CSV table of C-alpha atoms in Angstrom, one decimal:
chain,number,residue,atom,x,y,z
A,126,MET,CA,17.0,-11.4,0.2
A,127,VAL,CA,18.3,-7.4,1.5
A,128,GLN,CA,21.3,-8.0,3.7
A,129,THR,CA,21.7,-4.8,5.1
A,130,THR,CA,19.3,-4.1,8.3
A,131,ALA,CA,16.5,-2.1,7.5
A,132,ALA,CA,17.1,0.9,9.9
A,133,GLY,CA,20.2,1.4,7.8
A,134,GLY,CA,22.5,-0.7,9.3
A,135,ASP,CA,21.5,-0.5,13.4
A,136,ALA,CA,20.8,-3.8,14.8
A,137,ALA,CA,17.4,-4.1,16.6
A,138,GLY,CA,18.6,-5.5,19.6
A,139,ASP,CA,22.1,-6.8,21.4
A,140,ASN,CA,20.0,-10.4,21.2
A,141,ALA,CA,18.4,-10.0,18.4
A,142,PRO,CA,18.3,-12.9,15.5
A,143,GLY,CA,21.7,-13.5,14.2
A,144,ASP,CA,23.5,-12.2,17.1
A,145,SER,CA,26.4,-14.5,18.9
A,146,ALA,CA,26.5,-14.4,22.4
A,147,ALA,CA,28.6,-15.9,25.0
A,148,GLY,CA,26.9,-18.9,25.9
A,149,ASP,CA,26.2,-21.9,23.6
A,150,ASP,CA,23.9,-24.1,26.1
A,151,PRO,CA,21.0,-25.7,23.8
A,152,CYS,CA,19.7,-27.2,26.6
A,153,GLU,CA,19.2,-23.6,28.4
A,154,ALA,CA,18.0,-22.4,24.5
A,155,LEU,CA,15.4,-24.6,24.3
A,156,ALA,CA,14.1,-23.9,28.0
A,157,LEU,CA,13.8,-20.6,26.9
A,158,ALA,CA,12.0,-21.3,24.0
A,159,GLU,CA,9.7,-23.1,25.7
A,160,LEU,CA,9.0,-20.8,28.1
A,161,ALA,CA,8.7,-17.7,25.6
A,162,ALA,CA,5.6,-20.3,23.8
A,163,THR,CA,3.7,-19.6,27.3
A,164,HIS,CA,3.6,-15.9,26.8
A,165,LEU,CA,3.6,-15.4,23.0
A,166,LEU,CA,-0.1,-14.5,23.0
A,167,ASP,CA,-0.9,-12.8,26.5
A,168,GLU,CA,2.9,-11.4,27.4
A,169,PRO,CA,4.8,-10.0,24.8
A,170,GLY,CA,7.4,-8.2,26.8
A,171,PRO,CA,8.4,-11.5,28.9
A,172,ALA,CA,7.8,-13.7,25.2
A,173,GLU,CA,10.3,-11.4,23.4
A,174,GLU,CA,12.8,-11.3,26.2
A,175,HIS,CA,13.1,-15.3,26.1
A,176,LEU,CA,13.1,-15.5,22.5
A,177,ARG,CA,16.0,-13.2,21.9
A,178,ARG,CA,18.3,-15.0,25.0
A,179,ALA,CA,17.3,-18.4,23.0
A,180,LEU,CA,18.4,-17.3,19.8
A,181,ALA,CA,21.3,-15.6,21.0
A,182,ILE,CA,22.4,-18.7,23.3
A,183,GLY,CA,21.1,-21.4,20.6
A,184,ALA,CA,22.6,-19.7,17.5
A,185,ALA,CA,25.8,-22.2,17.5
A,186,THR,CA,23.7,-25.2,18.4
A,187,LEU,CA,20.3,-25.2,17.6
A,188,PRO,CA,19.2,-26.9,14.2
A,189,ALA,CA,19.0,-23.8,11.5
A,190,GLU,CA,15.1,-24.6,11.3
A,191,TYR,CA,14.6,-24.4,14.8
A,192,LEU,CA,16.3,-21.3,14.9
A,193,ALA,CA,14.1,-19.8,12.2
A,194,ARG,CA,11.0,-20.6,13.6
A,195,LEU,CA,12.1,-19.0,16.8
A,196,GLY,CA,12.8,-15.9,14.4
A,197,SER,CA,9.5,-16.1,13.4
A,198,GLN,CA,8.2,-16.2,16.8
A,199,LEU,CA,10.1,-13.0,17.5
A,200,VAL,CA,8.5,-11.3,14.5
A,201,MET,CA,5.3,-12.3,15.5
A,202,VAL,CA,5.6,-10.7,19.2
A,203,ILE,CA,6.8,-7.5,17.8
A,204,SER,CA,4.5,-7.0,15.1
A,205,GLY,CA,1.8,-6.6,17.8
A,206,GLN,CA,3.0,-3.9,19.0
A,207,ALA,CA,2.3,-0.4,17.6
A,208,GLY,CA,5.4,2.2,17.2
A,209,ARG,CA,8.0,-0.7,16.7
A,210,GLU,CA,7.9,-0.6,12.9
A,211,LEU,CA,11.9,-0.1,12.4
A,212,GLU,CA,12.6,-3.0,14.7
A,213,LEU,CA,10.1,-5.3,13.2
A,214,ALA,CA,11.7,-4.6,9.6
A,215,ASP,CA,15.0,-5.4,11.1
A,216,VAL,CA,13.9,-8.7,12.9
A,217,ALA,CA,11.9,-9.5,10.1
A,218,LEU,CA,14.7,-9.4,7.3
A,219,ARG,CA,16.9,-11.7,9.8
A,220,ALA,CA,14.2,-14.0,10.0
A,221,ALA,CA,13.7,-14.2,6.4
A,222,ALA,CA,17.6,-14.7,5.9
A,223,ALA,CA,17.3,-17.6,8.4
A,224,TRP,CA,14.7,-19.0,6.4
A,225,ASP,CA,16.6,-18.8,3.2
A,226,GLY,CA,17.4,-22.3,1.6
A,227,ILE,CA,14.8,-24.0,4.3
A,228,SER,CA,11.5,-22.4,3.1
A,229,GLU,CA,11.1,-20.2,0.5
A,230,ALA,CA,7.5,-19.3,1.1
A,231,ASP,CA,8.4,-18.2,5.2
A,232,ALA,CA,11.0,-15.9,3.6
A,233,THR,CA,9.2,-14.6,1.1
A,234,HIS,CA,6.4,-13.9,4.1
A,235,LEU,CA,8.8,-12.2,6.2
A,236,THR,CA,10.5,-10.5,3.3
A,237,LEU,CA,6.9,-8.6,2.8
A,238,VAL,CA,6.4,-8.3,6.5
A,239,ALA,CA,9.8,-6.0,6.4
A,240,ALA,CA,8.3,-3.9,3.3
A,241,ARG,CA,5.1,-3.2,4.9
A,242,ALA,CA,6.7,-2.2,8.1
A,243,LEU,CA,9.0,0.1,6.4
A,244,HIS,CA,6.3,1.5,4.3
A,245,ARG,CA,4.4,2.2,7.5
A,246,ALA,CA,7.5,3.9,8.9
A,247,GLY,CA,8.0,6.0,6.2
A,248,ARG,CA,10.9,4.4,5.0
A,249,HIS,CA,9.4,4.1,1.0
A,250,GLU,CA,12.9,3.6,-0.7
A,251,GLN,CA,13.6,0.4,1.4
A,252,ALA,CA,10.1,-0.6,1.4
A,253,ALA,CA,10.0,-0.5,-2.4
A,254,THR,CA,13.3,-2.0,-2.7
A,255,LEU,CA,11.8,-5.1,-0.5
A,256,PHE,CA,8.5,-5.1,-2.0
A,257,ASP,CA,10.1,-5.4,-5.7
A,258,GLN,CA,12.3,-8.7,-4.7
A,259,PRO,CA,9.3,-11.0,-4.1
A,260,LEU,CA,6.4,-9.5,-6.6
A,261,ALA,CA,9.2,-9.3,-9.3
A,262,ALA,CA,9.4,-13.1,-9.1
A,263,GLY,CA,5.6,-13.4,-9.4
A,264,ALA,CA,5.0,-14.4,-5.5
A,265,ALA,CA,1.3,-14.2,-4.3
A,266,PRO,CA,1.7,-15.6,-0.8
A,267,TYR,CA,-1.9,-14.3,0.6
A,268,PRO,CA,-5.2,-14.5,-0.4
A,269,ASP,CA,-6.4,-11.7,-3.3
A,270,THR,CA,-7.8,-9.0,-1.1
A,271,GLU,CA,-4.3,-9.2,1.0
A,272,MET,CA,-2.3,-9.1,-1.9
A,273,ALA,CA,-4.4,-6.0,-3.5
A,274,VAL,CA,-3.7,-4.2,0.1
A,275,LEU,CA,0.3,-5.1,-0.2
A,276,ARG,CA,0.1,-3.8,-3.8
A,277,ALA,CA,-1.6,-0.8,-2.8
A,278,GLN,CA,0.9,0.1,-0.2
A,279,TYR,CA,3.6,-0.7,-2.6
A,280,GLY,CA,1.7,1.8,-4.9
A,281,LYS,CA,2.1,4.7,-2.3
A,282,SER,CA,5.4,4.1,-1.4
A,283,LEU,CA,6.1,4.2,-5.3
A,284,LYS,CA,4.0,7.6,-5.4
A,285,LEU,CA,5.9,9.3,-2.7
A,286,LEU,CA,9.3,8.2,-4.8
A,287,GLY,CA,8.0,9.9,-7.7
A,288,ARG,CA,8.1,6.5,-9.2
A,289,HIS,CA,4.5,7.6,-10.9
A,290,ARG,CA,4.4,4.8,-13.5
A,291,GLY,CA,5.3,1.9,-11.2
A,292,ALA,CA,3.0,3.3,-9.0
A,293,ALA,CA,-0.2,3.1,-11.6
A,294,ALA,CA,0.5,-0.4,-12.0
A,295,GLN,CA,0.6,-1.5,-8.7
A,296,PHE,CA,-3.0,0.6,-8.1
A,297,LEU,CA,-4.3,-1.3,-11.4
A,298,GLU,CA,-3.2,-4.7,-10.3
A,299,ALA,CA,-4.7,-4.6,-7.0
A,300,ALA,CA,-8.0,-3.4,-8.3
A,301,ARG,CA,-8.1,-6.1,-11.0
A,302,LEU,CA,-7.6,-8.7,-7.7
A,303,VAL,CA,-10.6,-7.4,-5.9
A,304,ARG,CA,-12.7,-6.5,-9.1
A,305,ASP,CA,-15.0,-9.6,-8.0
A,306,ILE,CA,-14.7,-9.7,-4.2
A,307,PRO,CA,-18.1,-8.7,-2.5
A,308,GLY,CA,-17.7,-5.6,0.2
A,309,ARG,CA,-14.8,-4.4,-1.6
A,310,ALA,CA,-16.3,-1.5,-3.7
A,311,GLU,CA,-14.6,1.7,-2.0
A,312,PHE,CA,-11.4,-0.1,-2.1
A,313,ARG,CA,-11.8,-0.6,-5.9
A,314,ALA,CA,-12.9,3.1,-6.0
A,315,GLU,CA,-10.1,4.2,-4.1
A,316,LEU,CA,-7.8,2.4,-6.4
A,317,ALA,CA,-9.3,3.4,-9.3
A,318,TRP,CA,-8.7,6.7,-8.3
A,319,SER,CA,-4.9,6.4,-7.3
A,320,ALA,CA,-4.3,4.8,-10.7
A,321,ALA,CA,-5.7,7.5,-12.3
A,322,SER,CA,-4.0,10.0,-10.3
A,323,ALA,CA,-0.7,8.4,-11.2
A,324,LEU,CA,-1.5,7.8,-14.8
A,325,ASP,CA,-2.4,11.6,-15.1
A,326,THR,CA,1.0,12.4,-13.3
A,327,CYS,CA,3.2,10.6,-15.5
A,328,GLY,CA,1.5,12.0,-18.6
A,329,GLU,CA,-0.5,8.9,-19.6
A,330,ASP,CA,-3.3,11.2,-20.4
A,331,ASP,CA,-5.6,8.8,-22.2
A,332,ARG,CA,-5.2,5.9,-19.8
A,333,ALA,CA,-5.8,8.5,-17.3
A,334,ARG,CA,-8.9,9.7,-18.5
A,335,ALA,CA,-10.3,6.4,-18.6
A,336,ALA,CA,-9.3,5.6,-15.0
A,337,TYR,CA,-10.8,8.7,-14.0
A,338,ARG,CA,-14.0,7.7,-15.4
A,339,HIS,CA,-14.2,4.7,-14.2
A,340,ALA,CA,-13.7,5.8,-10.9
A,341,ALA,CA,-16.5,8.0,-11.0
A,342,ASP,CA,-18.5,5.3,-12.1
A,343,LEU,CA,-17.4,3.0,-9.1
A,344,TRP,CA,-17.9,6.3,-6.7
A,345,GLY,CA,-21.4,6.8,-8.2
A,346,GLU,CA,-22.6,3.4,-7.6
A,347,LEU,CA,-21.8,4.1,-3.8
A,348,ASP,CA,-23.4,7.3,-3.9
A,349,ARG,CA,-20.5,9.3,-3.1
A,350,VAL,CA,-21.1,13.0,-4.8
A,351,GLY,CA,-17.4,14.6,-3.9
A,352,PRO,CA,-15.0,12.0,-5.2
A,353,ARG,CA,-17.4,11.2,-8.1
A,354,PHE,CA,-17.5,14.9,-9.4
A,355,ARG,CA,-13.6,15.5,-8.5
A,356,CYS,CA,-12.7,12.3,-10.4
A,357,LEU,CA,-15.4,13.5,-13.5
A,358,ARG,CA,-13.6,17.2,-13.6
A,359,ALA,CA,-10.3,15.6,-14.0
A,360,ALA,CA,-11.5,13.3,-17.0
A,361,ALA,CA,-13.1,16.6,-18.3
A,362,TRP,CA,-9.9,18.8,-18.0
A,363,LEU,CA,-7.7,16.3,-19.8
A,364,GLN,CA,-10.3,16.0,-22.6
A,365,HIS,CA,-10.0,19.9,-22.7
A,366,CYS,CA,-6.2,20.1,-22.7
A,367,ALA,CA,-6.3,17.3,-25.6
A,368,GLU,CA,-8.2,19.4,-27.8
A,369,PRO,CA,-7.2,22.1,-30.5
A,370,ALA,CA,-8.2,25.8,-29.2
A,371,ASP,CA,-10.9,25.9,-31.7
A,372,ALA,CA,-12.2,22.8,-32.0
A,373,ASP,CA,-15.8,23.2,-32.7
A,374,HIS,CA,-17.2,21.2,-30.2
A,375,PRO,CA,-15.2,20.8,-27.2
A,376,ARG,CA,-15.9,17.9,-25.5
A,377,GLY,CA,-14.0,18.8,-22.5
A,378,LEU,CA,-16.2,22.2,-21.8
A,379,THR,CA,-19.4,20.1,-22.5
A,380,ALA,CA,-18.4,17.9,-20.3
A,381,MET,CA,-18.2,20.5,-17.8
A,382,TYR,CA,-21.6,22.2,-18.3
A,383,GLU,CA,-23.2,18.9,-18.0
A,384,LEU,CA,-21.6,18.4,-14.4
A,385,LEU,CA,-22.4,22.2,-13.6
A,386,ALA,CA,-26.1,21.5,-14.8
A,387,GLU,CA,-26.1,17.9,-12.7
A,388,LEU,CA,-24.5,19.3,-9.4
A,389,GLU,CA,-27.3,22.6,-9.6
A,390,ALA,CA,-30.0,19.8,-9.5
A,391,LEU,CA,-29.0,18.3,-6.4
A,392,ASP,CA,-30.1,19.2,-2.8
A,393,PRO,CA,-28.1,22.0,-1.9
A,394,THR,CA,-25.8,20.1,0.8
A,395,PRO,CA,-22.6,21.5,2.1
A,396,GLU,CA,-20.9,18.8,-0.1
A,397,VAL,CA,-22.7,19.8,-3.0
A,398,ALA,CA,-21.7,23.6,-2.3
A,399,VAL,CA,-18.2,22.8,-2.4
A,400,GLU,CA,-18.3,20.8,-5.6
A,401,LEU,CA,-20.3,23.8,-7.2
A,402,THR,CA,-17.8,25.8,-6.2
A,403,HIS,CA,-15.0,23.9,-7.6
A,404,THR,CA,-16.9,23.1,-10.7
A,405,ARG,CA,-17.5,26.9,-11.7
A,406,ARG,CA,-13.8,27.7,-10.9
A,407,GLN,CA,-12.6,25.0,-13.3
A,408,LEU,CA,-15.2,25.7,-16.2
A,409,ALA,CA,-13.9,29.6,-15.7
A,410,ASP,CA,-10.3,28.4,-16.5
A,411,MET,CA,-11.4,26.1,-19.3
A,412,GLU,CA,-13.3,29.1,-20.9
A,413,ALA,CA,-10.5,31.7,-20.2
A,414,ARG,CA,-8.2,29.0,-21.8
A,415,ASP,CA,-10.1,29.5,-25.3
């Protein structure tokens, strides 16, 4: 587990899990924990206050597993409140550390809670580190759909860090996880497009071209004109760049002419008009390159 706090060393609060306090009365700590339990679902403010006090007061006297459970409850309370991602990550990391040696499953889950909170907060370097710890070890604590969402978040953090090859691997694995799950067609298409873009950026041209075409097929099944043609143009451009300038039958140019003809045959909606403009511009760039 990462030992530093999520916010770069700032504690989440004076009575965060693991902090010490003057009191050490186990009876008072247990009473506070029971009181917190009555507010967990409907009054997060009082529940959080009681849990923090219980953790501080009982830190030296309550059993480790009981303290770990209180830490998990505190994570649950904070996770339901928008705008507290850094606090959530910090508390989740403390709770994960409390579960070390007691429950690997709980420690893994809480590490991933922290990673996802940091991702949402834009702390992508820290998020990527935390995502990598359990995933590199082969952990898959959630159903495939949720694991796909988690890997997509990891991929986005890696992409924003400029680690495009790693990002592509996460997007491709996420797409594999939801490949046969009904109702996730748009998510699959988004993942395929993200993977293609990442592969394109890191110079994996052949794989990127295939990924763009696959994404275009998925968008086509959803009747999404704009995304489909953007993916097909990207594939055509990669094909064109891979060919010698004096090729007798340039497949990239041929593909772009076909796209243009297909667009011109569609009903002239505003979306089609936009795609026509981009296709004609890219075709002109291709022809100028020759």
